[in-house]
Coordinates of C-alpha atoms in Angstrom, one line a residue:
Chain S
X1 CA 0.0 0.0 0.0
X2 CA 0.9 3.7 -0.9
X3 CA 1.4 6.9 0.8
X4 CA -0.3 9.8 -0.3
X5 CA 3.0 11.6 -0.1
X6 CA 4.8 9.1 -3.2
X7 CA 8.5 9.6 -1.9
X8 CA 7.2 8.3 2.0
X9 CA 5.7 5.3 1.2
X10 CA 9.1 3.5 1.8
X11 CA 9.1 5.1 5.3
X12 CA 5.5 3.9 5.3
X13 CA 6.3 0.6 5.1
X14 CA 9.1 0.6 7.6
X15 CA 6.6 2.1 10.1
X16 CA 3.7 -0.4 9.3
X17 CA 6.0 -3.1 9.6
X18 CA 7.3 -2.4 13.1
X19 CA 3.5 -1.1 14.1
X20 CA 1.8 -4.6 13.2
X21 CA 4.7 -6.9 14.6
X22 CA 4.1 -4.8 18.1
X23 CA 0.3 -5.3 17.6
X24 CA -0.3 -8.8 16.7
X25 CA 2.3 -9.7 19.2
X26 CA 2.3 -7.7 22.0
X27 CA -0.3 -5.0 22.4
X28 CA -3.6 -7.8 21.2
X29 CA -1.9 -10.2 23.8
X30 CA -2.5 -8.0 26.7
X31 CA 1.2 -6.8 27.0
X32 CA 1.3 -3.0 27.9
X33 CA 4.7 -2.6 27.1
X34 CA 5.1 0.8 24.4
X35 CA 5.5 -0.1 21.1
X36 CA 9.3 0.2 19.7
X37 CA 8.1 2.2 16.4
X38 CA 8.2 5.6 18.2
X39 CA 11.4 6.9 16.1
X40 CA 10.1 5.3 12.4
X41 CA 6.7 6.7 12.8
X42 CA 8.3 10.4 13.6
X43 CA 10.0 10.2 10.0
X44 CA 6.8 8.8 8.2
X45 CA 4.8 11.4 9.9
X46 CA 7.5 14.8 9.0
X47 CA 6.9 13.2 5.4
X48 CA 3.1 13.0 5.5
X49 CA 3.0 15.9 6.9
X50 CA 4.5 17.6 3.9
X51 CA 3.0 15.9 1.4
X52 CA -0.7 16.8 2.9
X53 CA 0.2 20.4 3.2
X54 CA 1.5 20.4 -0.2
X55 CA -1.4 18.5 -1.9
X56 CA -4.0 20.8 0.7
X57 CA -5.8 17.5 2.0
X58 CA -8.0 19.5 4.5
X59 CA -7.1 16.7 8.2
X60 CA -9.7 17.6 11.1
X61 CA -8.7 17.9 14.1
X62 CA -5.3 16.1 14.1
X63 CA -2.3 18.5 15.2
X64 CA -1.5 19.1 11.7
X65 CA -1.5 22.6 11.3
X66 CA 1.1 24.6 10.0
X67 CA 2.0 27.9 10.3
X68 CA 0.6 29.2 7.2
X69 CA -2.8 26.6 7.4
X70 CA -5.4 28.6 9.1
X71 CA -9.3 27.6 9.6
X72 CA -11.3 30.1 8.6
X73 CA -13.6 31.5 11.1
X74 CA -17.7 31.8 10.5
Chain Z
X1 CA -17.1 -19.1 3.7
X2 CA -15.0 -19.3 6.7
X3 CA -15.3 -18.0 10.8
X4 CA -12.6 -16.3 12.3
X5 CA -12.0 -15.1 16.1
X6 CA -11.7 -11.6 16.8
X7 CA -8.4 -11.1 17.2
X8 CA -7.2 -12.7 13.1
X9 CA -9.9 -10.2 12.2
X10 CA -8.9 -7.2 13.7
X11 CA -5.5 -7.5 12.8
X12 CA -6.6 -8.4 9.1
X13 CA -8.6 -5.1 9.4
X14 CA -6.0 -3.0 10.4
X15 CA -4.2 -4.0 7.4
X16 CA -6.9 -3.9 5.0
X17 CA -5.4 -2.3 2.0
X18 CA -4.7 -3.0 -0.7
X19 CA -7.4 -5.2 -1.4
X20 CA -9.3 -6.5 -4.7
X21 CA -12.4 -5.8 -3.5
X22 CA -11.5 -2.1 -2.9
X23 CA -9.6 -1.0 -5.8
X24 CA -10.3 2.4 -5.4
X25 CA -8.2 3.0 -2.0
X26 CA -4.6 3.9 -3.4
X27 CA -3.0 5.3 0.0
X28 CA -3.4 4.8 3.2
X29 CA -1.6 6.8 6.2
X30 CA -1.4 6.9 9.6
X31 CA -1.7 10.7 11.2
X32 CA -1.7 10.1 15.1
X33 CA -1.9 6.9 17.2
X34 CA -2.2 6.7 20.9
X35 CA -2.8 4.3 23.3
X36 CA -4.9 6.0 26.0
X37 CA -5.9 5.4 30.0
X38 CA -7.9 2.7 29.2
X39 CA -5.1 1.1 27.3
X40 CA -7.2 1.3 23.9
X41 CA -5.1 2.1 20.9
X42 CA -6.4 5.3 19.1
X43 CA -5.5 5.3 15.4
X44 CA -6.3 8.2 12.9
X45 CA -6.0 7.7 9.3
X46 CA -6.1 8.8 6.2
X47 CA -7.5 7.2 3.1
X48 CA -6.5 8.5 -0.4
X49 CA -9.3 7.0 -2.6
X50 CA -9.4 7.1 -6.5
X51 CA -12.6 6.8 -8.7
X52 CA -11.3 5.3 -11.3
X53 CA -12.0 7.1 -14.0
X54 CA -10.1 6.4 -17.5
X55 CA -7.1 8.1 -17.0
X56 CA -7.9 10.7 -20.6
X57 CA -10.7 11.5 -18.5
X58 CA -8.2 12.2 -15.4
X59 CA -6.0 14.3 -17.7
X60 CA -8.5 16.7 -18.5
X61 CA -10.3 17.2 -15.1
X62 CA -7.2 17.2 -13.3
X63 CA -6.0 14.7 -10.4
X64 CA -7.2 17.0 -7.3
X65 CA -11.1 16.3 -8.6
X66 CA -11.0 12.8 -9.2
X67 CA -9.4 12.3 -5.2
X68 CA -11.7 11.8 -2.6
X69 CA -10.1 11.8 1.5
X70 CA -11.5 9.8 4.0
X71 CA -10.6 10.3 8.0
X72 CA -10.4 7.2 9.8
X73 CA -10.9 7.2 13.5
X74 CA -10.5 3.9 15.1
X75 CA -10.0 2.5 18.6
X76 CA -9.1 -1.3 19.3
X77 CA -9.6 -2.3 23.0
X78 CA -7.8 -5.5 23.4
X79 CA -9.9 -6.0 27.0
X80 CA -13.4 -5.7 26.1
X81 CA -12.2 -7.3 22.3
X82 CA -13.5 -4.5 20.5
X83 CA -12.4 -2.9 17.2
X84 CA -14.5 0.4 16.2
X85 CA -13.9 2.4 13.1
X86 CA -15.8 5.5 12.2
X87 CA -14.9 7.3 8.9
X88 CA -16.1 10.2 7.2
X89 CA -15.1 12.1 3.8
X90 CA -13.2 15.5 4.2
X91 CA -13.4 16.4 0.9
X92 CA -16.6 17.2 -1.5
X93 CA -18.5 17.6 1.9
X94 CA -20.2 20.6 0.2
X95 CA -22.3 18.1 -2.0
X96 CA -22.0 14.7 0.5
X97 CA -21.5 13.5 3.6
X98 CA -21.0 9.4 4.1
X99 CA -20.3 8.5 7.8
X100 CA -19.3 5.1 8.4
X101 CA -19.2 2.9 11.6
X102 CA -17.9 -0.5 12.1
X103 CA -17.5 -2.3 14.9
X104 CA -16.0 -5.6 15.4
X105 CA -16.5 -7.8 18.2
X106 CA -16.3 -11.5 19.2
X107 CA -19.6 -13.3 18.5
X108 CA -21.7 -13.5 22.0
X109 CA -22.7 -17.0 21.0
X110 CA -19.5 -18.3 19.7
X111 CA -16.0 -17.0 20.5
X112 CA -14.2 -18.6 17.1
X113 CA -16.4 -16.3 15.0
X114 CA -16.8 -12.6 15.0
X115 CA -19.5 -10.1 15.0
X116 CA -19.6 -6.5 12.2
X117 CA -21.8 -4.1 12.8
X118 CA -21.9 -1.5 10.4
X119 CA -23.7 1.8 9.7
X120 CA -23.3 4.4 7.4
X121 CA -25.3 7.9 7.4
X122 CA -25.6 9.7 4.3
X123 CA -26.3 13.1 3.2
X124 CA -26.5 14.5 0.4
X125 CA -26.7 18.3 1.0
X126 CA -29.7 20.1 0.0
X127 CA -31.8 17.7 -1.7
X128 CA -34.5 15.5 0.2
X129 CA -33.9 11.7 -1.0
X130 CA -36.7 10.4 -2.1
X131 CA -37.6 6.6 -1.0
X132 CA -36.2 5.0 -4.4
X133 CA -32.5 6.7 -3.4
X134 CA -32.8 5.3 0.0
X135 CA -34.1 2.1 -1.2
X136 CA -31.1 2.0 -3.7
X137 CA -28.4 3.5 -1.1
X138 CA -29.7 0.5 1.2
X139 CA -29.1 -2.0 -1.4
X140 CA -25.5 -0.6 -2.4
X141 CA -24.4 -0.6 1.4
X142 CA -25.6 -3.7 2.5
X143 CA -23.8 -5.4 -1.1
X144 CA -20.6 -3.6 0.0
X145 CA -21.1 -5.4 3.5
X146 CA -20.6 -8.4 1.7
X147 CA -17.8 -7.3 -0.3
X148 CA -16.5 -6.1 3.0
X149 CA -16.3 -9.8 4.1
X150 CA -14.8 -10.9 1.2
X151 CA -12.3 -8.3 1.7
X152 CA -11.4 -9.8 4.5
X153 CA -10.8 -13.1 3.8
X154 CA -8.9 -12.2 1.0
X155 CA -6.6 -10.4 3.9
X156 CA -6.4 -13.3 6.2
X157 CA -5.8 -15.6 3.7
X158 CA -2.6 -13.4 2.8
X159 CA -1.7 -13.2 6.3
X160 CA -1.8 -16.6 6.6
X161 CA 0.2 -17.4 3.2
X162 CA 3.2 -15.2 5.0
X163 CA 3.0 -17.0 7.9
X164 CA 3.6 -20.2 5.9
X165 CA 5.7 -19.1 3.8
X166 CA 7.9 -17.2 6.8
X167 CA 7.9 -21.2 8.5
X168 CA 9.4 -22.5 5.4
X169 CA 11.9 -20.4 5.0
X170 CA 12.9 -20.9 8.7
X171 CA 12.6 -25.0 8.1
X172 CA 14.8 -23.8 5.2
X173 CA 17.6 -22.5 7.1
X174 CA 18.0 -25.4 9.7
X175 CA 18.8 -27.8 7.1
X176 CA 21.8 -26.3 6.3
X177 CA 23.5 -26.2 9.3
X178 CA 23.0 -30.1 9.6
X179 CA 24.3 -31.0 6.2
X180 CA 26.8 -29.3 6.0
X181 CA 28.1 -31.2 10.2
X182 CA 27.1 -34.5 8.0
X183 CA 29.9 -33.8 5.4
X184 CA 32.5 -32.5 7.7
X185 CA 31.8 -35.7 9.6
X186 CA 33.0 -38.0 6.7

C-alpha cells in the first residue's frame, strides 16, 4: 500500500512493519509494554505531513496545522 | 465461507489495504496513534481514494477532482475485544456527507467467529432523498457489506500465506547447518 505523499511510502512501510509486529504480538496479547516504532513513525509522519500540506488535503482535528494553514472563522 | 476469532480479524482489518475488492483505496496513512488510560489504541488515518476514472478522462479534469479523502478514526480495546472504526469524507462535503461505523466484536454465542456491525449515514446536502435513493443506497451498502467480508478473507488468507511461507523459509535455514556437520563428519 501507498502513501499519499509518493517519496514516504518507503518510510511507510518501515513504520507499518514495526506497528503490526508490536500489535499482533504484544499489544492484542494484553502486553502493555510501548510499542518500539516511536522513532520510524516520527519520520513517516514529517513526510506525510508535507506531502498533505502540499497537496491541501483538509485533516480535522489532528495536530497538523502549520503555520501558514489557518481555519477560517464563521 | 469461513469464521474467524476476533483477534485474526482485527488484525486483518488493520491492514486492510490494498485489497481487490476495494480497488479504489490507493493510499493509506497513519496521522496520530495513541494508546490512552484505558489502554485502547487510538488510530487516525487517512484514506486517499481514487474513482477510477479512465485516465484521458483524469487528464483533462485534473487529479485533485478525481481524489476523494477519507478520515479514519478507530479505537481497538484488546480487554473488552472491540475494534471500532468511524470514517467520514473530508473532501466534497459541500455536495455529500458518508459517515461510516464498524464495529467488530467476538460473536456473544460463539468465540471462534466474530460479530460487524456497520452503519453508514448519508447526506447529500440540500436535496430530500426520495424513498427510491434510500431504497437503492440500502441496497448498495448492504452489497458492499458483503464485499466487505470478502475483503477480508482475502486479507487473512494473505496473512496466513506469510506465515507459511515465513515457516518454510525458517525450516529452510535449519537444514543447512546439519548437512553441511554430516559432510564434515566423513
Amino acid at each position: 500500500m501507498n502513501s499519499v505523499g509518493e517519496g514516504c511510502t518507503e518510510l511507510k512501510r518501515e513504520y507499518d512493519q514495526c506497528f503490526n509486529r508490536w500489535f499482533a504480538e504484544k499489544f492484542l496479547k494484553g502486553d502493555r509494554s510501548a510499542d518500539p516504532c516511536s522513532e520510524l513513525f516520527h519520520k513517516y509522519h514529517t513526510c506525510v505531513q508535507k506531502a498533505i500540506k502540499e497537496k491541501d488535503i483538509p485533516i480535522e482535528g489532528v495536530e497538523f496545522m502549520g503555520p501558514n494553514r489557518e481555519k477560517a472563522d464563521s | 465461507h469461513d469464521f474467524h476469532p476476533w483477534e485474526t480479524v482485527t488484525k486483518a482489518a488493520m491492514q486492510k489495504y490494498p485489497n481487490p475488492m476495494n480497488p479504489s483505496v490507493f493510499g493509506v496513512d497513519v496521522l496520530d496513534r495513541n494508546v490512552d488510560q484505558r489502554g485502547r489504541l487510538h488510530s487516525k488515518r487517512l484514506l486517499s481514494t481514487e474513482w477510477g476514472l479512465p485516465s484521458i478522462v483524469r487528464s483533462i479534469i485534473g487529479n485533485t477532482r478525481t481524489c476523494t479523502y477519507i478520515q479514519e478514526h478507530s479505537v481497538v480495546d484488546p480487554k473488552e475485544k472491540t475494534f471500532e472504526l468511524q470514517s467520514t469524507n473530508i473532501t466534497f462535503t459541500n455536495m455529500v456527507s458518508v459517515d461510516e461505523r464498524l464495529v467488530y466484536r467476538p460473536h456473544p454465542e460463539d468465540p471462534e467467529k466474530t460479530m460487524l456491525t456497520q452503519e453508514a449515514i448519508i447526506s447529500v446536502k440540500g436535496v430530500s432523498l426520495s424513498s427510491y435513493l434510500e431504497g437503492l443506497m440500502a441496497s448498495t451498502i448492504s452489497s458492499n457489506a458483503g464485499k466487505g467480508r470478502e475483503a477480508m478473507e482475502w486479507v487473512i488468507r494473505r496473512l496466513n500465506t506469510e506465515i507459511e511461507e515465513l515457516a518454510i523459509t525458517a525450516r529452510g535455514t535449519l537444514r543447512t547447518p546439519m548437512a553441511a556437520a554430516a559432510v564434515t563428519e566423513k
